[in-house]
Structure formats: C-alpha cells, structure tokens
Short mmCIF file of N, CA and C in Angstrom, two decimals:
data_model
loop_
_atom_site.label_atom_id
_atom_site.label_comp_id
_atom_site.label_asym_id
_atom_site.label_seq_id
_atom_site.Cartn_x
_atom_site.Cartn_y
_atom_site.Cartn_z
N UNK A 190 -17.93 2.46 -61.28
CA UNK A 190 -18.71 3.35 -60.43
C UNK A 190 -17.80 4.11 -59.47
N UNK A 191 -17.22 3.45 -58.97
CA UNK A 191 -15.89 3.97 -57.89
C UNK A 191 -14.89 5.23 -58.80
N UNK A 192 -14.55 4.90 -60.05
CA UNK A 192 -13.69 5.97 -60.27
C UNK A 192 -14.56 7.16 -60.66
N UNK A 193 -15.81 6.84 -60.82
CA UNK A 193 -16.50 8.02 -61.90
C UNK A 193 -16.78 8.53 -60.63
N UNK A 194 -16.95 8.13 -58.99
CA UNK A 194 -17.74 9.01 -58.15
C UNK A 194 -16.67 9.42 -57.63
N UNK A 195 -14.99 9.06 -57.52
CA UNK A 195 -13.95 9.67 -57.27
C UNK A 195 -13.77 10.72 -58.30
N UNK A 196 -13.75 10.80 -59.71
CA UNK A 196 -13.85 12.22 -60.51
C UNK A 196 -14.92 12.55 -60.43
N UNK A 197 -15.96 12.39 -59.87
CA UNK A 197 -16.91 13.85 -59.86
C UNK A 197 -16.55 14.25 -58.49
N UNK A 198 -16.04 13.70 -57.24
CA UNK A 198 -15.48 14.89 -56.40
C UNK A 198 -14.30 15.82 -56.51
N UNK A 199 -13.93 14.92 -57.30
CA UNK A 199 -12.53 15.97 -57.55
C UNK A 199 -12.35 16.94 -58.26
N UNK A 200 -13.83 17.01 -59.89
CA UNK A 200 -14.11 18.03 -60.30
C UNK A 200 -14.87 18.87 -59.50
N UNK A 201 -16.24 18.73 -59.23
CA UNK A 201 -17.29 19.43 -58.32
C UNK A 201 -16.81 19.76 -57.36
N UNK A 202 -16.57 19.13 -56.13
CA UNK A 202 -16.39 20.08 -54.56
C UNK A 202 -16.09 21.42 -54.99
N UNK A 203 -14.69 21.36 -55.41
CA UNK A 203 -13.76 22.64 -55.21
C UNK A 203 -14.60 23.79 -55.28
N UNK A 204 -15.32 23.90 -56.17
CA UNK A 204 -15.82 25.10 -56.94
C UNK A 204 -17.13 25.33 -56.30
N UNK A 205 -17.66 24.94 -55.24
CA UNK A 205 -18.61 24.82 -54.39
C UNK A 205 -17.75 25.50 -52.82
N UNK A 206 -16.48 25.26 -52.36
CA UNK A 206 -16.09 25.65 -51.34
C UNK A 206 -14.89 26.78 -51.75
N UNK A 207 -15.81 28.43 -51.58
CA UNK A 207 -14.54 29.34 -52.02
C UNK A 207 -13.72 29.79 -50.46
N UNK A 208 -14.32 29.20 -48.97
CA UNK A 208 -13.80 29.61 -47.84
C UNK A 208 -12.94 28.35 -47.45
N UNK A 209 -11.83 28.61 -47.11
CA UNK A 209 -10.74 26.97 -46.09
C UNK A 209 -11.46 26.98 -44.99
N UNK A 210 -12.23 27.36 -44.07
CA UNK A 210 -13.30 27.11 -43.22
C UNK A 210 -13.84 25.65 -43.73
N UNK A 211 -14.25 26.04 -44.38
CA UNK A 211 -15.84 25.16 -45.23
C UNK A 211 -14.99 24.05 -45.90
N UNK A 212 -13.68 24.22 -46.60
CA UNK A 212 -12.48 23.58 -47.16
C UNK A 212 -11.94 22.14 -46.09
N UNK A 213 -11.72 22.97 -44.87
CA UNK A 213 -11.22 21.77 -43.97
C UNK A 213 -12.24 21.10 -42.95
N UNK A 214 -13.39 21.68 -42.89
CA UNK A 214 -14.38 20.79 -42.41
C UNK A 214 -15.70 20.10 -43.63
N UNK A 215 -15.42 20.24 -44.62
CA UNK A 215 -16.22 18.72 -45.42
C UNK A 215 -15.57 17.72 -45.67
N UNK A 216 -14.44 17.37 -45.82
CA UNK A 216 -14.00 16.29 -45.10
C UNK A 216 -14.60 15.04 -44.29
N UNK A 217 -14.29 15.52 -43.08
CA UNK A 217 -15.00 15.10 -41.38
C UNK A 217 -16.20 14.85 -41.75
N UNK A 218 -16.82 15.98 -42.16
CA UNK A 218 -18.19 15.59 -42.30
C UNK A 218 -18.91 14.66 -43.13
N UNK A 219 -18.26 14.85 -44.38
CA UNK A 219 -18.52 13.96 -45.40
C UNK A 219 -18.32 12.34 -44.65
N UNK A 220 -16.97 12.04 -44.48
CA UNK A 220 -16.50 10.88 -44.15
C UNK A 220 -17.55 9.91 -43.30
N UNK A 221 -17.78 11.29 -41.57
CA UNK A 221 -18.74 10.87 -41.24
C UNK A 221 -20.35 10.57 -41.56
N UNK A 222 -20.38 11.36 -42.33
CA UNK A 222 -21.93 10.79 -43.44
C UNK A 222 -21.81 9.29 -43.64
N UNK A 223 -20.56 9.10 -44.28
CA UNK A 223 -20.84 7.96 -45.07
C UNK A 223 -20.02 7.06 -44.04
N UNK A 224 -19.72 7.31 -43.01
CA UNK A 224 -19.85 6.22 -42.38
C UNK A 224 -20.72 5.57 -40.85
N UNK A 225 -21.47 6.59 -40.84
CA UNK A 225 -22.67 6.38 -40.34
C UNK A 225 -23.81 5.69 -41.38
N UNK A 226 -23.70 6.21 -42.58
CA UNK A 226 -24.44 5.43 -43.86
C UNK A 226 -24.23 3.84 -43.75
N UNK A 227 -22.86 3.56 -43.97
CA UNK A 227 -22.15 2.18 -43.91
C UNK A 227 -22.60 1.58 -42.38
N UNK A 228 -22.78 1.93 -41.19
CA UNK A 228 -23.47 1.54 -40.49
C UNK A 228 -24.49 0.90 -40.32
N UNK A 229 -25.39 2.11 -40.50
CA UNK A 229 -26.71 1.54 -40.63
C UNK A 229 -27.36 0.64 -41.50
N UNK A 230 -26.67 0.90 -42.94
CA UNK A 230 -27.10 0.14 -43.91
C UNK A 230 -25.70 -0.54 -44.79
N UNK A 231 -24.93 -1.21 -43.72
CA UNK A 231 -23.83 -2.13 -44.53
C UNK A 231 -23.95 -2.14 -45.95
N UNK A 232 -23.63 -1.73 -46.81
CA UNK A 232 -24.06 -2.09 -48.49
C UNK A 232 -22.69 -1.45 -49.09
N UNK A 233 -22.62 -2.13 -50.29
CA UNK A 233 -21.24 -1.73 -51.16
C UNK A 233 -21.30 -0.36 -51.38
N UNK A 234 -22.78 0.12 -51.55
CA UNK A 234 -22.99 1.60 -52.11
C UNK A 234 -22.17 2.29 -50.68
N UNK A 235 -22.73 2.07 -49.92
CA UNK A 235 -21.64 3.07 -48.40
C UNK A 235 -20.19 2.73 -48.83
N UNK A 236 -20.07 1.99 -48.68
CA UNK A 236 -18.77 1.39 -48.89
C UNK A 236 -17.97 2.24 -49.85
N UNK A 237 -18.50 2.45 -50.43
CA UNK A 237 -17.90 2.58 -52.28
C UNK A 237 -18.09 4.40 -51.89
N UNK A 238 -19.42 5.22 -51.40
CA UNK A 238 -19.52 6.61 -51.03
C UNK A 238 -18.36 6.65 -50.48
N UNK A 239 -17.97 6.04 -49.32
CA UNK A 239 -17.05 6.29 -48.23
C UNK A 239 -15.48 6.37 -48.57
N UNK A 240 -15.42 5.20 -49.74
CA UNK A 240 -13.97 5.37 -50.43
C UNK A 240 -14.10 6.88 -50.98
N UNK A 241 -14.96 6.44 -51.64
CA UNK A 241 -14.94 8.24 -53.19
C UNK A 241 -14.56 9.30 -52.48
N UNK A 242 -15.31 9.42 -51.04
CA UNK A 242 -15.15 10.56 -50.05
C UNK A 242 -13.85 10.84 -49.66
N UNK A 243 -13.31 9.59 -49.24
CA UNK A 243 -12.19 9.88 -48.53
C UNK A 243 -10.77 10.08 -49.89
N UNK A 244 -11.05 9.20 -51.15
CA UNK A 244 -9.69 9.71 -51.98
C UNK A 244 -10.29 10.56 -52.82
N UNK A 245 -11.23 11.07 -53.39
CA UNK A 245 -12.28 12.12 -54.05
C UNK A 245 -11.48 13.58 -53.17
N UNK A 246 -11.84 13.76 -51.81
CA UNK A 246 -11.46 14.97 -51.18
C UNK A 246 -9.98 15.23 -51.19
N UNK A 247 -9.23 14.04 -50.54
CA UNK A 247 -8.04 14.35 -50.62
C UNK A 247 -7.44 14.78 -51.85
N UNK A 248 -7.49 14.45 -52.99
CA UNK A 248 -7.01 14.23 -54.53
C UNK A 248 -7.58 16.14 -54.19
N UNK A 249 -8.57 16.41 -54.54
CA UNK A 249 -9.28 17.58 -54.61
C UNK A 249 -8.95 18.61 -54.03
N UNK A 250 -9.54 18.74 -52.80
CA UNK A 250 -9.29 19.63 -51.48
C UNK A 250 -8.56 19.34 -50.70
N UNK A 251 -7.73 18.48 -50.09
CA UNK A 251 -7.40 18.32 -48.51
C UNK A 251 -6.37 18.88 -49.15
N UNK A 252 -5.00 18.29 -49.92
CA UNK A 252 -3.92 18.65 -50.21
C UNK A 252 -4.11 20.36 -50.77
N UNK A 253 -4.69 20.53 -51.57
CA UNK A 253 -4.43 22.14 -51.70
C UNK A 253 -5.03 23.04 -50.75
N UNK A 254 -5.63 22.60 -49.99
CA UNK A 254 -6.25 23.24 -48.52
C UNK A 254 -5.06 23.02 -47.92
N UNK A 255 -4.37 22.40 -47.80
CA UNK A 255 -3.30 22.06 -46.87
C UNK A 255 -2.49 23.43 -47.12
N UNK A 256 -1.77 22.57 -48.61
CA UNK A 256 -0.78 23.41 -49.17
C UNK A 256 -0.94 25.23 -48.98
N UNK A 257 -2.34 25.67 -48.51
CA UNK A 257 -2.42 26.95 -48.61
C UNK A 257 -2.82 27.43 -47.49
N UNK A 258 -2.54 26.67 -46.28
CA UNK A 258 -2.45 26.92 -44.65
C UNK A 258 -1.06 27.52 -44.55
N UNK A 259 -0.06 27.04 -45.19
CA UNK A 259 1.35 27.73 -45.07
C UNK A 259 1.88 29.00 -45.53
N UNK A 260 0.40 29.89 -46.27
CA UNK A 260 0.55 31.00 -47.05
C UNK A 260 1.58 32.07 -45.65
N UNK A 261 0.55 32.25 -44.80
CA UNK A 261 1.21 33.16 -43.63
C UNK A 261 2.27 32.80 -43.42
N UNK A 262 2.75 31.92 -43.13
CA UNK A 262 4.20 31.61 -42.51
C UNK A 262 5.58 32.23 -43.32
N UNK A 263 6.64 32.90 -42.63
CA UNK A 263 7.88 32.73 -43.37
C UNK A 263 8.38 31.17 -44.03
N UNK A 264 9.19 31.57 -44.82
CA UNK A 264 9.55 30.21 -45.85
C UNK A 264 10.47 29.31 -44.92
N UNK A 265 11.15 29.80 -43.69
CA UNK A 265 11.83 28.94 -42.52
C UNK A 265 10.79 28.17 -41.76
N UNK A 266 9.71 28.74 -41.31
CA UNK A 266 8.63 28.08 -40.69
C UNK A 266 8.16 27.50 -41.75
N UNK A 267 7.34 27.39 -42.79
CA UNK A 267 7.09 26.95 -43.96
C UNK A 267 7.85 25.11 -43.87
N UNK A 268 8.97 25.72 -43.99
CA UNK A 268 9.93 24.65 -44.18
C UNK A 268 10.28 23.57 -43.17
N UNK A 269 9.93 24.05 -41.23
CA UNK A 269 10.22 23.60 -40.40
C UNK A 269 8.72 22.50 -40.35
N UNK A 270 8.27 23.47 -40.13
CA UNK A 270 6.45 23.14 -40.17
C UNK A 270 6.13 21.27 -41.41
N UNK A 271 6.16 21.69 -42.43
CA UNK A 271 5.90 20.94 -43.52
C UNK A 271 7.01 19.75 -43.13
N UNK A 272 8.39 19.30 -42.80
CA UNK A 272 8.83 18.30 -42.39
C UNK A 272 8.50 17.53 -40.99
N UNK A 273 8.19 18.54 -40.17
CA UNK A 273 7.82 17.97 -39.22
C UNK A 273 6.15 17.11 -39.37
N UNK A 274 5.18 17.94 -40.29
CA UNK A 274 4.22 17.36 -40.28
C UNK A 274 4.21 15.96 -41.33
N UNK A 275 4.81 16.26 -42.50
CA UNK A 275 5.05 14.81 -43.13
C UNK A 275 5.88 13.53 -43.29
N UNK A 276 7.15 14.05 -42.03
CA UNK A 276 8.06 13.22 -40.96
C UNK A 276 7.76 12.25 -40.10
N UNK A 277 6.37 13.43 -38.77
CA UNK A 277 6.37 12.75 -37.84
C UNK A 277 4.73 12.78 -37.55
N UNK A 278 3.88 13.36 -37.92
CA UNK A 278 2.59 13.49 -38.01
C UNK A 278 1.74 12.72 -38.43
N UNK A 279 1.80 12.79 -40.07
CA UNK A 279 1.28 11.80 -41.20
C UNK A 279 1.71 10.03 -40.72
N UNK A 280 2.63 9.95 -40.22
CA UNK A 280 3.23 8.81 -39.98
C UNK A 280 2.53 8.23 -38.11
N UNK A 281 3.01 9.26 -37.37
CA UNK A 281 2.23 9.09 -36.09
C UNK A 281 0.71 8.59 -36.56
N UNK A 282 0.35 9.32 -37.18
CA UNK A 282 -1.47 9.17 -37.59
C UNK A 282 -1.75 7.73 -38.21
N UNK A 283 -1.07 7.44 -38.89
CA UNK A 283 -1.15 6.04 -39.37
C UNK A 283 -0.95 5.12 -38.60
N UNK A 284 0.19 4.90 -37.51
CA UNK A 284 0.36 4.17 -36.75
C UNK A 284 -0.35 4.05 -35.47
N UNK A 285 -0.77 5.23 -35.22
CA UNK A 285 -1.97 5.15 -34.08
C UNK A 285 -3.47 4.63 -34.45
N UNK A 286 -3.87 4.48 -35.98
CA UNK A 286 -4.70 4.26 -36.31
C UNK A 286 -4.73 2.65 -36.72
N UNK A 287 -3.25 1.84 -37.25
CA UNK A 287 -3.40 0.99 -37.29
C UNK A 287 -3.38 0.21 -35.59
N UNK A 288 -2.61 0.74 -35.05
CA UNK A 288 -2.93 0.04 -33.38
C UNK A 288 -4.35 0.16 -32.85
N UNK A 289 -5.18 1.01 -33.28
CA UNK A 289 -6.20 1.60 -33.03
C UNK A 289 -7.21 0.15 -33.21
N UNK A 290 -6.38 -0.22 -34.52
CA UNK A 290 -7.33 -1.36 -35.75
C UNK A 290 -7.08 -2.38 -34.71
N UNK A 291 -5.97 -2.59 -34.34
CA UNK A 291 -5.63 -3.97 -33.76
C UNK A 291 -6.13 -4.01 -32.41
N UNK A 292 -6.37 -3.23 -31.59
CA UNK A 292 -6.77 -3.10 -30.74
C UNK A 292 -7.96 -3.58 -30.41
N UNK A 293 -8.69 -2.89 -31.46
CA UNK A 293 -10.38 -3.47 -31.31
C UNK A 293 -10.34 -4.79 -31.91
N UNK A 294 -9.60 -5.70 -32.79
CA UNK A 294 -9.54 -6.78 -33.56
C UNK A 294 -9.66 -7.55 -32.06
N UNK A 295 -8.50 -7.28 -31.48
CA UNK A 295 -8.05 -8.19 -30.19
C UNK A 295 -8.69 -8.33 -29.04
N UNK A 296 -9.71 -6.99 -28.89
CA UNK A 296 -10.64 -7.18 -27.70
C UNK A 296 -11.98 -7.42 -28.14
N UNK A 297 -12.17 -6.87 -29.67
CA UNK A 297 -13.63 -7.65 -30.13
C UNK A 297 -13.60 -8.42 -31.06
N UNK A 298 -12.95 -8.91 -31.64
CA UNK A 298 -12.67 -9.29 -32.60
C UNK A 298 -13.24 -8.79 -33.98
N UNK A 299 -13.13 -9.16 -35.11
CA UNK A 299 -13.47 -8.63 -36.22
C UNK A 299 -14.84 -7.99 -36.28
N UNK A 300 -15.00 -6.94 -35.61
CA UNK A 300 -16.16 -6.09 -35.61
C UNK A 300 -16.46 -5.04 -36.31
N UNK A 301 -17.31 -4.85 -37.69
CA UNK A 301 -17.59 -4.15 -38.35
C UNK A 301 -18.27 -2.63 -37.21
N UNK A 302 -18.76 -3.13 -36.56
CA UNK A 302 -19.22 -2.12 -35.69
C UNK A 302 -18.32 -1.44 -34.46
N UNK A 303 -17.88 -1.87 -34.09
CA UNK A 303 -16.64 -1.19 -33.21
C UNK A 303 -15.76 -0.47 -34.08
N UNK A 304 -15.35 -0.93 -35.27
CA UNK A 304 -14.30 -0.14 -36.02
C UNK A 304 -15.12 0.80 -36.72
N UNK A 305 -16.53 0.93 -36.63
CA UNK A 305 -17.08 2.31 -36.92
C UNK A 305 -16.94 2.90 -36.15
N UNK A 306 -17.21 2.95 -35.16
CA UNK A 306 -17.27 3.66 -33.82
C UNK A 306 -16.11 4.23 -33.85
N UNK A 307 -15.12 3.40 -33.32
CA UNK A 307 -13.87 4.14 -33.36
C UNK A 307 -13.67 4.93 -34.19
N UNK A 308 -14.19 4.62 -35.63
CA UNK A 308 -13.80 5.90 -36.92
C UNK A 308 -14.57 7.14 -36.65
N UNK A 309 -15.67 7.13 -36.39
CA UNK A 309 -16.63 7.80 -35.27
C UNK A 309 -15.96 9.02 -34.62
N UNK A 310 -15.42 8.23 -33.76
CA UNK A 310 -14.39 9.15 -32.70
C UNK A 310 -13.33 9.40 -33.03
N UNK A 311 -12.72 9.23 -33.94
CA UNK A 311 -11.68 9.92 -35.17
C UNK A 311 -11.85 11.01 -35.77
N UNK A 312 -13.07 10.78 -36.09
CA UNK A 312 -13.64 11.78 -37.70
C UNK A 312 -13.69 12.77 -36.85
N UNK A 313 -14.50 12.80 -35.10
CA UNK A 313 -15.09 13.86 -34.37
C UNK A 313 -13.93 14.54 -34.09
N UNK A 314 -13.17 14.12 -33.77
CA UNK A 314 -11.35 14.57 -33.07
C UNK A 314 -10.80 15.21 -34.41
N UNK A 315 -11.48 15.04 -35.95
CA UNK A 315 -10.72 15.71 -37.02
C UNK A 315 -11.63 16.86 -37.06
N UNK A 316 -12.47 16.77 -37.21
CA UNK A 316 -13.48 17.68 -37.49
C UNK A 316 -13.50 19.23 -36.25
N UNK A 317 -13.09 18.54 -34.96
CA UNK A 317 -12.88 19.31 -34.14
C UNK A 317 -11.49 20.49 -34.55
N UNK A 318 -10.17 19.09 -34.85
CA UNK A 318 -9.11 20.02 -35.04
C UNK A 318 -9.40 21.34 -36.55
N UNK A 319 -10.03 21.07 -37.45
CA UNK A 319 -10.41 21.19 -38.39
C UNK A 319 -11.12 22.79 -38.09
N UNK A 320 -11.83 22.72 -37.35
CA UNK A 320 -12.80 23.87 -37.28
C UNK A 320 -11.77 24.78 -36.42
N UNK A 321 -11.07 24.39 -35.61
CA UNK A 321 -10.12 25.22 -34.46
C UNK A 321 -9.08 25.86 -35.65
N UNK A 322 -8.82 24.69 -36.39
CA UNK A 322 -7.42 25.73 -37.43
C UNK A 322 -8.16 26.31 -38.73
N UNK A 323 -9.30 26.03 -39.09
CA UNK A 323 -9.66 27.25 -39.77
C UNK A 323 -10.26 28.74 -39.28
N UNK A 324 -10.48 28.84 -37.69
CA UNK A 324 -10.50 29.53 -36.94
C UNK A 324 -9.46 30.32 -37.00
N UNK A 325 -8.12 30.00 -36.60
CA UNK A 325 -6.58 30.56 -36.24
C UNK A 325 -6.23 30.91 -37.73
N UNK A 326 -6.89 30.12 -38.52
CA UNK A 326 -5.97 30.90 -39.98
C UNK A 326 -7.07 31.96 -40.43
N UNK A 327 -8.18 31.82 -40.24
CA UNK A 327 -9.25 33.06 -40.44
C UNK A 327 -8.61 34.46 -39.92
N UNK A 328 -8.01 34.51 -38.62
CA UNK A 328 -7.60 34.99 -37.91
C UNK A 328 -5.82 35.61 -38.00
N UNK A 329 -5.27 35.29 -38.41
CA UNK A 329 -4.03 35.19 -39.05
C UNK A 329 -3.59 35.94 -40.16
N UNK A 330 -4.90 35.26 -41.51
CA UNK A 330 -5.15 35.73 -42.71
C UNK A 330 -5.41 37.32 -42.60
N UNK A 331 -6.34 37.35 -41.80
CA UNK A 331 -7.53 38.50 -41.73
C UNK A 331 -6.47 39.69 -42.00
N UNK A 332 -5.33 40.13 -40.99
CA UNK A 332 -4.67 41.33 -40.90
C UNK A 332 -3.74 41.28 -42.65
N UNK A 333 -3.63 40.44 -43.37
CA UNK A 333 -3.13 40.50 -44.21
C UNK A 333 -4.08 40.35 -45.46
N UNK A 334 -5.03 40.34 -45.34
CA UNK A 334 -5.58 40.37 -46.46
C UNK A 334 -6.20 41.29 -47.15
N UNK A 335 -6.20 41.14 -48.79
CA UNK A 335 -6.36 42.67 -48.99
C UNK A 335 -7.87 43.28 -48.95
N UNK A 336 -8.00 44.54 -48.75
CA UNK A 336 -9.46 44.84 -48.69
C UNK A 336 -10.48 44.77 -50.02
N UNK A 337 -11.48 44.55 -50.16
CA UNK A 337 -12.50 44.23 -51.23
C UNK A 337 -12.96 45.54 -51.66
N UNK A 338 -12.52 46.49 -50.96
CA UNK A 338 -13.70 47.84 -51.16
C UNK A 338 -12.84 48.82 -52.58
N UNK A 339 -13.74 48.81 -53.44
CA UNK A 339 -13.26 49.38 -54.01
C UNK A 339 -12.39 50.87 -53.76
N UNK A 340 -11.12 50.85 -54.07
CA UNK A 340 -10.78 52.71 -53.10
C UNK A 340 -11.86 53.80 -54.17
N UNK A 341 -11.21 54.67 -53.01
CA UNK A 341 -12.18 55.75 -52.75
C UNK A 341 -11.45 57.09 -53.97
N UNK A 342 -12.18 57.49 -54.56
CA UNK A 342 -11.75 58.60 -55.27
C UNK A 342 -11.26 59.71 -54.46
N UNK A 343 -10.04 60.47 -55.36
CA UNK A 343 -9.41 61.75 -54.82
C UNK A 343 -10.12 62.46 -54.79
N UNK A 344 -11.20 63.52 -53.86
CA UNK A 344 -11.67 64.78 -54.31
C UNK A 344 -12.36 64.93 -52.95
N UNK A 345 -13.02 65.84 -53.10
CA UNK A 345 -13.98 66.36 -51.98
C UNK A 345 -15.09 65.26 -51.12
N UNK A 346 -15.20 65.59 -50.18
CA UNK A 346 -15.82 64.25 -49.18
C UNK A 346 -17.41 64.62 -49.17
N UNK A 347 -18.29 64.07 -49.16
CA UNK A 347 -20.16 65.02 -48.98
C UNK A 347 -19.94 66.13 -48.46
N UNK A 348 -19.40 65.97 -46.92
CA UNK A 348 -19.11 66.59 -46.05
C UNK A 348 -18.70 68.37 -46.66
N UNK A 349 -17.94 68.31 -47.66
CA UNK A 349 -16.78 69.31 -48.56
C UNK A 349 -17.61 69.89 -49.45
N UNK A 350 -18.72 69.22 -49.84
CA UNK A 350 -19.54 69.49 -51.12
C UNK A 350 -20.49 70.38 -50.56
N UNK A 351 -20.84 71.42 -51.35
CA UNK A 351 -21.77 72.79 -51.23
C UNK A 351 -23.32 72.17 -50.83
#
C-alpha cells in the first residue's frame, strides 16, 4: 500500500501543478493534512498518508521545484547558493529537528501529541517560507519571461486602415 500511494504521487501531482507557487506550497500543506489526520485519528492509514506525502512529493516535486528556483541566478551564484544550502542548511534542518525531537522526549516524554504539535509549527514556518519564495521568484521570473501573446503582424494598425 505504501509504495503504490508513494507512485501515484510521484506520477499524478506534477501534472496537476503547472505554477512553483502552487509547486512549493503543497507540500506544507499536504504534510499538514496528514498530520493533523494522524492526530485526530492515530491509525496506520495517517501514518502511511503522511509517509507517501512526505517521500511521494519530494521524489516528485520538491527536488525539481527546487532544482528550478536557480533558473535566474548566474552559474557563480547558482554554484555559491546550492553548496551553501546542501552544506549547511539541509544539515542545520535536520539537526534542529532532531534536538527539536529530544527536547520534547525530555520534557514530555514520549508524546505522540507534542511531537505533532511541534511538526505543526514546522510545517507552518515551511509553508510560510514557501509562499514568501514563490512570491520573490514570481517576481524575479516575471521581467524575464517570455511573453505569451502571440506577435503582432507587420502592416497597417485599425487606426491606418480606411
């Protein structure tokens, strides 16, 4: 069940999200679905949504959403950018998240419900950054992108016409 609902996100999403807007915030959202689901109703099925969600998207979308945030940049920024984020970022994120784990272990102990919460206030803090940088690359993109309108024929304007 787990791998078949990890390949149907990894076929389906994509082709459902043609904006990186919409790209970097289902994610967050998703995640948080299903773990507000797993909340309320503890069951393997959340459990099992919540995995699919989280390696389903990444496998799918997160990485080539990623990979195509760096379109604007020169290939020096490109290059500065991308080590620093899978250096010191990806790695920061993990380690703040496992202290995160231990943290609540040690002041509540093994609490299925506190370590939602906290994921809670994770997902909200992604979802936030998420919507802000598809904002700035909307924005970024925009002056470079090419126009949709079909051009305009050589000849006389209405205006010109008898």
């Amino acid at each position: 069940l787990h791998h078949h609902a990890i390949d149907f996100v990894i076929e389906i999403v994509p082709a459902f999200l043609p904006s990186k807007r919409r790209a970097l915030m289902l994610p967050p959202i998703t995640m948080a679905l299903a773990t507000i689901g797993l909340a309320i109703v503890p069951t393997v099925l959340f459990a099992v949504i919540l995995s699919a969600a989280d390696r389903g998207l990444n496998y799918s979308l997160q990485q080539t959403t990623k990979e195509t945030l760096y379109v604007p940049l020169t290939d020096a920024q490109k290059y500065k950018a991308k080590a620093f984020i899978d250096m010191f970022v990806d790695r920061a994120g993990k380690a703040l998240s496992a202290l995160a784990l231990m943290a609540i272990i040690a002041h509540e102990g093994i609490s299925i419900t506190a370590s939602l919460v906290v994921a809670l206030g994770a997902l909200a803090v992604w979802a936030v950054c998420a919507f802000g940088l598809g904002r700035v690359y909307a924005r970024t993109i925009a002056p470079v992108a090419p126009d949709d309108r079909p051009p305009r024929e050589a000849g006389p304007s209405r205006q010109e016409q008898p």
